[in-house]
Short mmCIF file of C-alpha atoms in Angstrom, two decimals:
data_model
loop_
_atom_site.label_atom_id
_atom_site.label_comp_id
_atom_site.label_asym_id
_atom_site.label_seq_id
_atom_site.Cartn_x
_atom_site.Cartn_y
_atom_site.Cartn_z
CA UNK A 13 -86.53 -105.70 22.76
CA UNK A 14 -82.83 -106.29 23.60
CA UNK A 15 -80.26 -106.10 21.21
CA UNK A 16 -79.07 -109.55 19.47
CA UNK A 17 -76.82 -110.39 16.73
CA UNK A 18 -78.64 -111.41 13.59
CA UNK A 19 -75.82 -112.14 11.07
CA UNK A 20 -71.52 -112.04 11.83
CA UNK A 21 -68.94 -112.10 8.89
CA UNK A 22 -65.59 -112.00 10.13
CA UNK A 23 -63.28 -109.79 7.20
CA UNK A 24 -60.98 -112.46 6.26
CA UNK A 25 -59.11 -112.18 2.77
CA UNK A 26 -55.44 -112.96 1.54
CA UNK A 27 -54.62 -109.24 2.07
CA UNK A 28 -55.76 -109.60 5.85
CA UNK A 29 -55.59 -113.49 6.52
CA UNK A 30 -55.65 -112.63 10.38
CA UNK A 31 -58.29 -110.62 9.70
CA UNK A 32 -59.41 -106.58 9.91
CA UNK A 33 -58.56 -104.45 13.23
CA UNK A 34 -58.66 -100.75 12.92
CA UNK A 35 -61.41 -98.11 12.57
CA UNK A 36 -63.85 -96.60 10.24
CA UNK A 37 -65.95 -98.49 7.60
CA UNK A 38 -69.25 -99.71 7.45
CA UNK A 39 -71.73 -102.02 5.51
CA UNK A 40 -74.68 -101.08 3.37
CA UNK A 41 -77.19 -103.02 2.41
CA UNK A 42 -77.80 -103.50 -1.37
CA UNK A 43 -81.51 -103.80 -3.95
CA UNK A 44 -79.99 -107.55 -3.92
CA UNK A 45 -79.66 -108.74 -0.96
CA UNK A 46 -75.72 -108.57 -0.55
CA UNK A 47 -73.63 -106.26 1.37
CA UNK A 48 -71.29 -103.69 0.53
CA UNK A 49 -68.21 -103.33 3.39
CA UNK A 50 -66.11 -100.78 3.31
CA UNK A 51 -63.18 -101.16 5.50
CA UNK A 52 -62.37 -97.80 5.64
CA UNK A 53 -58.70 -97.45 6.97
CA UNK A 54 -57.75 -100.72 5.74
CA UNK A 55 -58.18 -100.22 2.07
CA UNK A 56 -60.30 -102.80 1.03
CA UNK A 57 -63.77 -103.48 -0.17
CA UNK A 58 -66.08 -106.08 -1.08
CA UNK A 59 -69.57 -107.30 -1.68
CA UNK A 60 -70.58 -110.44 0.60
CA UNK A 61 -73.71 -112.61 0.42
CA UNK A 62 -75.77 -113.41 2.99
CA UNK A 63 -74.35 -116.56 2.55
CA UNK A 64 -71.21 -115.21 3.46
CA UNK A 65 -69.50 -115.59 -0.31
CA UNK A 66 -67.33 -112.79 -1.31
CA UNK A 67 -68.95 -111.83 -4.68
CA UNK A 68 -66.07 -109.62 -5.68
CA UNK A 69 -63.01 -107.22 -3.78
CA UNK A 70 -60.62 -104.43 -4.31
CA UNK A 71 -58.59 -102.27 -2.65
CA UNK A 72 -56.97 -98.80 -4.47
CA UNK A 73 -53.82 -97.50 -5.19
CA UNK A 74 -52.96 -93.79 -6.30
CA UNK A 75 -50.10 -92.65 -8.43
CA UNK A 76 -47.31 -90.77 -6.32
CA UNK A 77 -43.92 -89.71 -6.97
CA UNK A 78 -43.75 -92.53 -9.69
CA UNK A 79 -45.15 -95.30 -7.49
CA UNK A 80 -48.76 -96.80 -6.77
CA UNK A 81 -49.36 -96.91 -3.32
CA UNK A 82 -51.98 -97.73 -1.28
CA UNK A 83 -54.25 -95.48 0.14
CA UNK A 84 -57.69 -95.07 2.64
CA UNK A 85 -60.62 -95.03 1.06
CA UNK A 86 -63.25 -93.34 3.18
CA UNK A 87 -66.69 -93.92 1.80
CA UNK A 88 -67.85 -96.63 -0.83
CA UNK A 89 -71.43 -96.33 -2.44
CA UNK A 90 -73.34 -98.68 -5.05
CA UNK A 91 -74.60 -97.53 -8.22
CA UNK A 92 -77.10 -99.83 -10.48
CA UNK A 93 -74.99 -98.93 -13.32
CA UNK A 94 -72.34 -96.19 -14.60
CA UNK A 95 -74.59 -94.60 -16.50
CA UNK A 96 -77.98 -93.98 -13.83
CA UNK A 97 -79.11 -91.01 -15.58
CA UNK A 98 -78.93 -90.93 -19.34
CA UNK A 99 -81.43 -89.04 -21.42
CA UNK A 100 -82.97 -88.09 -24.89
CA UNK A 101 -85.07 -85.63 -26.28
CA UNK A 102 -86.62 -85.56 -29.62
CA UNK A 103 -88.86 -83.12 -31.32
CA UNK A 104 -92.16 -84.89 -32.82
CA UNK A 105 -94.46 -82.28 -34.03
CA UNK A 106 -95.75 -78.46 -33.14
CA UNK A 107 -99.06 -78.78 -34.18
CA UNK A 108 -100.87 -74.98 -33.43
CA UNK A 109 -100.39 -74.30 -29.83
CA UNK A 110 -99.07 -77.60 -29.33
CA UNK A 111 -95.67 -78.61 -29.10
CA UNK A 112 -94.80 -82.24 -28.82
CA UNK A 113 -91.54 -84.17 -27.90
CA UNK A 114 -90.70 -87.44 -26.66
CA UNK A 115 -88.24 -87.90 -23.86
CA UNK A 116 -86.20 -90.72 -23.29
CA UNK A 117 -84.85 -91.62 -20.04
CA UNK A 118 -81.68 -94.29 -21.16
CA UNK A 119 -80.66 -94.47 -17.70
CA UNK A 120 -81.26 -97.32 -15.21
CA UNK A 121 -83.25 -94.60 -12.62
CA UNK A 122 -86.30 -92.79 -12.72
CA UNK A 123 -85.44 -89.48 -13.19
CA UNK A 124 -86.88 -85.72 -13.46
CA UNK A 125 -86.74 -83.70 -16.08
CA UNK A 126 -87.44 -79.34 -16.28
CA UNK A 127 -88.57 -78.47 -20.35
CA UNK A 128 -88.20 -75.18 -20.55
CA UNK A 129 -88.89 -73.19 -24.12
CA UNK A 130 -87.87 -69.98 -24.81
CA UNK A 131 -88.04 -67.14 -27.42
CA UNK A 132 -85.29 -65.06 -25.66
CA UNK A 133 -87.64 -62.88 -23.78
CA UNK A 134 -90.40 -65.31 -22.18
CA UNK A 135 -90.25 -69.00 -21.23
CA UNK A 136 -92.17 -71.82 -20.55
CA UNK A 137 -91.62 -75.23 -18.98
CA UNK A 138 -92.98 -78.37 -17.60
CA UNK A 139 -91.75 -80.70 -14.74
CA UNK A 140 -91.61 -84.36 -16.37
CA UNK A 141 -90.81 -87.58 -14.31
CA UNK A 142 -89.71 -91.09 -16.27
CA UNK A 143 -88.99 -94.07 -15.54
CA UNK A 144 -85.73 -95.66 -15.58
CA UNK A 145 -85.14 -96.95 -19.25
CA UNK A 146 -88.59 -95.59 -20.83
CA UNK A 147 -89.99 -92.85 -23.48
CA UNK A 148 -92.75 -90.45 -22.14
CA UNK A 149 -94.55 -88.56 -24.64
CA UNK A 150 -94.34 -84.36 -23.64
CA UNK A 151 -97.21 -82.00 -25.02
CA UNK A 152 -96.48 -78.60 -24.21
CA UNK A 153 -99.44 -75.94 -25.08
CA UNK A 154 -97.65 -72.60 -25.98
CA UNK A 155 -98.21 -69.47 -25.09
CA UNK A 156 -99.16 -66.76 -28.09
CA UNK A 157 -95.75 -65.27 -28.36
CA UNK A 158 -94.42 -68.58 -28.97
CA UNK A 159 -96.86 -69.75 -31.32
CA UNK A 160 -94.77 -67.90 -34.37
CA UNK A 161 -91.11 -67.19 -32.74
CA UNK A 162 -89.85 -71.11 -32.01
#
């Protein structure tokens, strides 16, 4: 199949009424259906619906020699939130050779977890996976040395 063009946005914005010539930058795709461009060399960025509505823009400035200036920004990514990994763990009960803890995944990802429990000289541990924004209940069966020491 030959190439085509499937959607155009021409980079248009009171910082750049003429427009954006240069290099670098790119667009990415985001969970909701907008785009992410990052003009690279031209310090500014912006999320655009396919509607081609600017949902919000910026461009950054760094502190030097007691001025803000402008300055390239190379790479923008998105994030679902500032906090994608946030997490919990609480102790519920060691019952024999049972030990049992909740873990709590705040976060807005799924996310893995390593338990690991120690008395100084042996360990044990369990891989865990959670969903973003969930509890999963943890049972861990102890080995004998443990069974007294934790």
């Amino acid at each position: 199949m030959p190439a085509y063009i499937d959607w155009v946005y021409e980079c248009r914005s009171d910082k750049y009424p003429k427009g954006i010539t240069g290099k670098g930058g790119y667009a990415q795709p985001l969970p909701n259906g907008n785009i992410l461009v990052c003009t690279g060399g031209a310090n500014y960025i912006f999320e655009v619906t396919p509607g081609k509505e600017v949902v919000w823009q910026c461009s950054f400035q760094k502190w030097d020699n007691g001025n803000w200036t402008d300055f390239d920004n190379y790479r923008a990514i998105s994030s679902s939130s500032l906090y994608p990994f946030a997490f919990s763990l609480q102790h519920a009960e060691r019952t024999g050779k049972n030990l049992s803890l909740v873990l709590n995944n705040e976060g807005t990802e799924p996310d893995s977890y390593v338990i690991k429990v120690s008395d100084g000289k042996k360990t044990t541990s369990k891989n865990i996976s959670v969903s973003q924004r969930s509890s999963q209940p943890v049972s861990i069966k102890l080995k004998k040395i443990f069974q007294e020491k934790i």
